């Protein structure tokens, strides 16, 4: 049996060789700090379990008598070992496919898996202990592929754990190790190319954390190119570990990280810390998950959100990239402008049809603002005009005036600003919900309605208190949490 190197007591992956005199060693794959004495005990226990497993699998006489007897080893493998390994291989491959059928993306991060990688590494060690009995080409391939599936599943599962807590360095180390496990074999070519693309994107993020923004930008662009090429090669291939839908999601993540890198690079070249942008994304990922779960939004929204983040970053460095409402304030809040029109009927005996149009503003920071859709028609105040005279509503002219007053400008660098949390499509959906509330007040008179997002406007606000923001135009917003708890979501 081969010597077993020190293993991590947390995840089961190999530990780096400790320096003489060291008492602790950190796992490069999960980040766990191991006491060397504990890791040594764990390996000794593993050795005992391996020896026990071999004794149960093979009679002692058979092992000692067949060291040099190739024919006997082949018979033992076929008769005693392979039947036991068939079930193990099936289970390992099923898990291998299960975890590779999920997107390997830091943005959005995956949910934490329901199991630990340690079991895969331990099971693979058992199979490695009997690989010398596989002497035929077919049996050698059988054992080798099973080891590949086991170790790759372990490293990929470790990477998913790391990605779920935004530990880019550990995730990258695991993906790199998984790549080294996969052979240069035609059957694994697409899988290897996929993991290479994942590695490139993670390397881009690692460079961002090191403030090497130009390198991050180049790597992110390379990652997008790798996914485009891979999607062309995959086509309608039924290979589960290189599923086209999964690749599309990973490509979206790569495109988002490219935009993130662009924003961070702009900050860096302007003399600002690029990590401010990266830390915002770290914080925002939990918000994005809530939005996706609550409104059933696709991951594609992330590309638009990262694009809006990039524009705000450019704006904060002096470029006129955004539409801004002139005025004074210590905090800028983005609003989606949504143009809405609806058809309605009026009259009781002689019913006539009509159409109204209005501009609606949506505060783009759900879930942290009450009633994100500006109540332009007075639904919640009870002062609604009839549908044919909506221009009489107090909020109607206010929304029009805000949009017409906005100018292309830059957000002052010294004030905080929220990037938009939602996509334009979700803003439209929120307006659709508002129109449903309007129709309820109109007792079903609206027969048709449509909403179309028409851009973003950043408005300056001041704080009345920790939960109330006020604006020179007369707008006020109530936050769902205190502003101090939201500053991490501003730049």
Coordinates of C-alpha atoms in Angstrom, one line a residue, residues 66 69-82 132-139:
X66 CA 0.3 -12.8 -6.2
X69 CA 1.9 -13.2 -10.6
X70 CA 0.1 -11.1 -13.2
X71 CA -2.4 -13.8 -14.2
X72 CA -3.3 -14.4 -10.5
X73 CA -3.7 -10.7 -9.9
X74 CA -6.0 -10.4 -12.9
X75 CA -8.2 -13.3 -11.6
X76 CA -8.4 -11.7 -8.1
X77 CA -9.4 -8.4 -9.6
X78 CA -12.1 -9.9 -11.8
X79 CA -13.4 -12.3 -9.1
X80 CA -13.0 -10.3 -5.8
X81 CA -12.3 -6.6 -6.4
X82 CA -14.2 -5.5 -9.5
X132 CA -2.0 -2.8 -8.9
X133 CA -4.4 -5.7 -9.2
X134 CA -5.9 -4.1 -12.4
X135 CA -3.4 -5.5 -14.9
X136 CA -5.4 -5.6 -18.1
X137 CA -5.9 -2.5 -20.2
X138 CA -9.6 -2.6 -19.6
X139 CA -9.3 -3.0 -15.9

